[in-house]
Short mmCIF file of C-alpha atoms and ligand atoms in Angstrom, two decimals:
data_model
loop_
_atom_site.label_atom_id
_atom_site.label_comp_id
_atom_site.label_asym_id
_atom_site.label_seq_id
_atom_site.Cartn_x
_atom_site.Cartn_y
_atom_site.Cartn_z
CA MET A 196 0.14 0.30 -0.11
CA ALA A 197 1.49 3.45 -0.66
CA LYS A 198 2.07 5.48 1.71
CA ARG A 199 -0.63 8.13 3.01
CA LEU A 200 -1.28 11.08 4.71
CA LEU A 201 -2.13 10.29 8.21
CA THR A 202 -5.41 11.69 10.06
CA ALA A 203 -5.55 11.80 14.17
CA PHE A 204 -8.42 11.88 16.31
CA TYR A 205 -7.84 13.04 20.08
CA GLY A 206 -11.19 11.84 22.63
CA GLY A 207 -11.51 13.20 25.71
CA THR A 208 -14.62 14.73 28.34
CA PHE A 209 -11.90 17.29 28.15
CA ASP A 210 -14.15 18.37 31.35
CA PRO A 211 -11.72 20.47 31.44
CA ILE A 212 -8.83 20.68 28.66
CA HIS A 213 -5.44 21.16 30.00
CA ASN A 214 -2.32 21.40 28.90
CA GLY A 215 -1.50 17.85 30.00
CA HIS A 216 -3.60 17.28 26.82
CA LEU A 217 -2.44 20.14 24.67
CA GLN A 218 1.04 19.84 24.88
CA PRO A 219 2.24 16.00 24.67
CA VAL A 220 0.18 16.16 21.38
CA ILE A 221 2.29 18.84 20.06
CA ALA A 222 5.40 17.46 20.62
CA LEU A 223 3.45 13.94 18.98
CA ALA A 224 2.66 16.04 16.00
CA LYS A 225 6.25 17.28 15.31
CA LEU A 226 7.52 13.32 16.25
CA VAL A 227 4.92 12.12 13.98
CA ASN A 228 4.47 14.26 11.08
CA LEU A 229 0.85 15.18 12.35
CA LYS A 230 -1.08 17.54 9.87
CA ARG A 231 -4.32 18.06 11.88
CA VAL A 232 -4.79 16.86 15.24
CA ILE A 233 -9.04 17.00 15.28
CA ILE A 234 -10.21 16.88 18.73
CA LEU A 235 -13.11 14.96 19.73
CA PRO A 236 -14.79 16.34 22.49
CA ASN A 237 -17.24 13.57 23.73
CA LYS A 238 -20.85 14.02 25.21
CA ILE A 239 -22.23 11.14 27.55
CA PRO A 240 -19.01 9.22 28.04
CA LEU A 241 -19.95 5.47 28.60
CA HIS A 242 -17.10 4.67 30.79
CA ARG A 243 -16.84 7.59 33.48
CA LYS A 244 -18.71 9.90 36.00
CA GLN A 245 -20.52 12.21 34.02
CA PRO A 246 -19.09 15.24 33.14
CA GLN A 247 -19.25 18.82 35.97
CA ALA A 248 -19.33 21.24 32.92
CA THR A 249 -22.26 21.37 30.39
CA PRO A 250 -21.05 20.22 26.74
CA ASN A 251 -21.50 23.99 25.08
CA GLN A 252 -19.32 24.98 28.21
CA ARG A 253 -16.55 22.20 27.08
CA LEU A 254 -16.69 22.96 23.68
CA MET A 255 -15.85 26.70 24.59
CA MET A 256 -13.00 25.68 26.70
CA THR A 257 -11.95 23.83 23.59
CA ARG A 258 -11.79 26.61 21.45
CA LEU A 259 -10.31 28.78 23.33
CA ALA A 260 -7.66 26.31 24.41
CA ILE A 261 -6.72 25.77 21.30
CA ALA A 262 -7.31 29.65 20.13
CA ASP A 263 -3.80 29.98 22.83
CA THR A 264 -2.06 26.96 21.21
CA GLN A 265 -1.66 29.54 18.54
CA CYS A 266 -1.08 26.80 16.40
CA GLU A 267 -2.64 25.63 13.72
CA LEU A 268 -2.75 22.12 14.77
CA PHE A 269 -6.02 21.59 16.63
CA ILE A 270 -9.86 21.67 15.02
CA ILE A 271 -12.56 20.65 16.37
CA ASP A 272 -14.86 17.23 15.60
CA GLU A 273 -17.99 18.25 17.22
CA ARG A 274 -20.37 15.01 16.25
CA GLU A 275 -20.24 13.43 19.37
CA LEU A 276 -21.57 16.74 21.39
CA HIS A 277 -24.10 16.70 18.77
CA SER A 278 -25.13 13.07 19.26
CA PRO A 279 -28.36 12.10 21.02
CA LYS A 280 -27.16 8.70 22.15
CA PRO A 281 -24.05 8.37 24.30
CA SER A 282 -20.45 8.50 23.57
CA LEU A 283 -19.22 5.17 22.02
CA THR A 284 -15.34 5.34 19.91
CA VAL A 285 -16.44 2.26 17.94
CA GLU A 286 -19.47 4.07 16.76
CA THR A 287 -17.77 7.03 16.59
CA PHE A 288 -14.91 5.49 14.35
CA LYS A 289 -16.93 3.37 12.17
CA SER A 290 -19.11 7.03 11.03
CA ILE A 291 -15.56 8.58 10.43
CA ARG A 292 -14.58 5.44 8.87
CA ARG A 293 -17.34 5.70 5.98
CA GLU A 294 -16.30 9.36 5.92
CA TYR A 295 -12.83 8.72 4.79
CA GLY A 296 -13.01 5.84 2.83
CA PRO A 297 -10.88 2.13 3.67
CA ILE A 298 -8.24 3.01 2.69
CA ALA A 299 -7.04 6.18 4.66
CA PRO A 300 -4.73 6.10 7.67
CA ILE A 301 -6.47 7.26 10.89
CA GLY A 302 -5.36 7.50 14.41
CA LEU A 303 -6.70 7.64 18.28
CA ILE A 304 -4.59 9.40 20.44
CA ILE A 305 -4.92 8.02 23.59
CA GLY A 306 -2.89 8.55 27.20
CA GLN A 307 -0.92 5.52 28.59
CA ASP A 308 -4.14 5.35 30.92
CA SER A 309 -6.57 5.09 28.90
CA LEU A 310 -4.67 2.24 26.88
CA LEU A 311 -4.35 0.21 30.59
CA THR A 312 -8.50 0.06 30.24
CA LEU A 313 -8.89 -0.20 26.22
CA PRO A 314 -9.36 -4.08 26.74
CA GLN A 315 -13.06 -2.02 28.62
CA TRP A 316 -14.17 -0.25 25.79
CA HIS A 317 -17.03 -1.66 24.26
CA ARG A 318 -16.12 -3.58 21.02
CA SER A 319 -12.31 -2.95 21.84
CA GLN A 320 -11.14 -5.36 19.31
CA GLU A 321 -13.48 -4.01 16.14
CA LEU A 322 -12.00 -0.45 16.96
CA LEU A 323 -8.58 -1.45 16.29
CA GLU A 324 -9.61 -2.37 12.94
CA LEU A 325 -10.76 0.84 12.21
CA CYS A 326 -8.26 3.33 13.54
CA HIS A 327 -4.72 2.73 14.95
CA ILE A 328 -4.40 3.92 18.35
CA ILE A 329 -1.47 6.60 19.21
CA VAL A 330 -0.53 6.48 22.71
CA CYS A 331 1.46 9.77 24.72
CA THR A 332 2.87 9.47 27.91
CA ARG A 333 1.57 9.62 31.44
CA PRO A 334 3.66 9.86 34.35
CA CYS A 335 2.36 6.84 36.99
CA TYR A 336 1.52 4.48 33.47
CA GLN A 337 4.20 3.49 32.49
CA HIS A 338 5.84 1.13 34.01
CA TYR A 339 2.46 -1.33 32.69
CA SER A 340 3.65 -2.65 29.70
CA SER A 341 3.01 -6.27 30.97
CA SER A 342 -0.67 -5.55 30.06
CA TYR A 343 0.01 -4.20 26.99
CA LEU A 344 0.21 -8.50 25.51
CA TRP A 345 -3.37 -8.40 24.23
CA ILE A 346 -1.95 -5.56 21.82
CA GLU A 347 1.78 -7.14 21.58
CA ASN A 348 1.13 -7.94 17.60
CA ARG A 349 0.24 -4.67 16.84
CA LEU A 350 3.10 -2.62 18.62
CA THR A 351 5.19 -1.02 16.07
CA ASN A 352 8.35 1.34 17.20
CA ASP A 353 8.14 3.19 13.41
CA PRO A 354 5.11 6.13 13.33
CA THR A 355 5.81 5.68 9.90
CA ALA A 356 4.34 2.42 9.46
CA MET A 357 0.84 3.94 10.44
CA CYS A 358 1.00 6.27 6.97
CA TYR A 359 1.21 2.71 5.25
CA GLN A 360 -2.07 0.84 6.61
CA PRO A 361 -5.85 2.28 7.28
CA ALA A 362 -5.72 0.76 10.61
CA GLY A 363 -4.45 -1.76 13.47
CA LEU A 364 -1.25 -0.65 15.08
CA VAL A 365 -0.73 0.34 18.26
CA TYR A 366 2.42 3.34 18.65
CA CYS A 367 3.20 4.32 21.85
CA ALA A 368 5.42 7.88 21.65
CA ALA A 369 7.80 9.53 23.29
CA THR A 370 5.79 12.49 24.23
CA PRO A 371 6.51 14.19 27.60
CA ALA A 372 4.82 13.43 30.64
CA LEU A 373 3.01 16.14 32.42
CA ALA A 374 1.27 14.98 35.46
CA ILE A 375 -1.72 17.08 34.61
CA SER A 376 -5.31 15.86 35.09
CA ALA A 377 -8.74 17.22 34.78
CA SER A 378 -9.81 15.67 38.12
CA GLU A 379 -6.71 17.45 39.48
CA ILE A 380 -8.26 20.98 38.06
CA ARG A 381 -11.56 20.58 39.47
CA TRP A 382 -10.24 19.45 42.90
CA ARG A 383 -8.13 22.12 42.61
CA LEU A 384 -10.64 24.97 40.98
CA HIS A 385 -12.81 24.00 43.95
CA ALA A 386 -10.41 24.54 46.87
CA ILE A 387 -9.56 27.96 45.44
CA LEU A 388 -5.83 26.95 44.62
CA PRO A 389 -4.50 28.41 41.73
CA CYS A 390 -3.69 26.26 38.20
CA CYS A 391 -1.65 28.57 36.54
CA ASP A 392 0.44 26.15 34.84
CA LEU A 393 -1.88 23.71 34.20
CA LEU A 394 -4.80 25.78 32.38
CA THR A 395 -4.21 28.51 29.54
CA PRO A 396 -5.16 31.50 30.50
CA SER A 397 -8.30 31.86 28.29
CA VAL A 398 -10.00 28.89 30.08
CA GLN A 399 -8.80 29.94 32.88
CA GLY A 400 -10.67 33.06 32.50
CA TYR A 401 -13.86 31.41 31.47
CA ILE A 402 -13.64 29.14 33.93
CA LEU A 403 -13.74 32.35 36.72
CA GLU A 404 -16.35 33.82 34.64
CA GLN A 405 -18.85 30.64 34.31
CA GLY A 406 -18.45 30.14 38.02
CA LEU A 407 -17.29 26.79 37.15
CA TYR A 408 -15.62 23.63 39.43
CA ARG A 409 -17.08 25.51 42.64
P1 ATP B 153 -10.00 13.09 34.53
O1 ATP B 153 -9.17 13.28 35.51
O2 ATP B 153 -11.16 13.76 34.39
O3 ATP B 153 -10.39 11.66 34.48
P2 ATP B 153 -8.42 13.35 32.15
O4 ATP B 153 -7.18 14.86 32.46
O5 ATP B 153 -7.81 11.62 32.06
O6 ATP B 153 -10.13 13.75 33.34
P3 ATP B 153 -10.01 12.99 29.54
O7 ATP B 153 -10.84 14.39 28.46
O8 ATP B 153 -10.64 12.04 30.44
O9 ATP B 153 -9.03 14.10 30.51
O10 ATP B 153 -8.98 12.37 28.93
C1 ATP B 153 -8.71 12.28 27.38
C2 ATP B 153 -8.00 11.98 26.51
O11 ATP B 153 -6.40 12.32 26.97
C3 ATP B 153 -7.46 10.53 27.51
O12 ATP B 153 -6.83 9.18 26.64
C4 ATP B 153 -6.17 10.24 28.64
O13 ATP B 153 -5.46 9.53 28.97
C5 ATP B 153 -4.84 11.70 27.95
N1 ATP B 153 -4.64 12.43 28.80
C6 ATP B 153 -5.52 13.21 30.30
N2 ATP B 153 -4.11 14.36 30.60
C7 ATP B 153 -3.39 13.67 29.88
C8 ATP B 153 -1.65 13.77 30.83
N3 ATP B 153 -1.11 14.25 31.55
N4 ATP B 153 -0.58 13.18 29.32
C9 ATP B 153 -0.95 12.18 28.57
N5 ATP B 153 -2.68 11.98 28.16
C10 ATP B 153 -3.56 12.46 28.76
#
């Protein structure tokens, strides 16, 4: 198969979007030569507690964060936010695959913590037939490589391999490990502690203005 451009999606709750989401992916884009990363905020996540901010507030924060990065890398796909149904990644990627066609390389960016839970995601094997999985380093989750046995035959050390096939590979990227999580940020905001290095300036301003996470 010929080499083709890899399109990468970045799914999440983004409650709120933070520097631990943005900076590793900016580094990843350089490593893997991604021209675009499509942020895919979910509306009603199935595998976790429901978000505190509304879908619209999370969308607004994502837009503001993208503007703050001042790079052309990110765009937003709002399809899950507009869906009346709970967000099922496999269904979302079925619809993405229909749009991009059967041969376009498509990737889903996740953090190392999500790679650990991936086997429990709904129809995770089918998801791997629809996209590649691109994993960003996340502190405290680096030493679980034995849990990756189920994807052993899919792991690649060569990111360009993902450009030669539409789906099915798992690439673990050496991105900067940032100990930032949305739950810690929500906790800090509730405790009225500063989050200056954790959020972009406009997202911080929006959270204050909307009185979020108090
Ligand atoms: P919460 O703390 O509420 O669980 P979160 O910070 O993990 O939230 P999500 O929106 O749930 O954020 O995550 C979306 C994706 O981003 C997931 O695949 C997650 O692994 C990844 N991610 C989040 N924070 C980081 C980080 N600091 N480094 C690398 N990946 C991250």
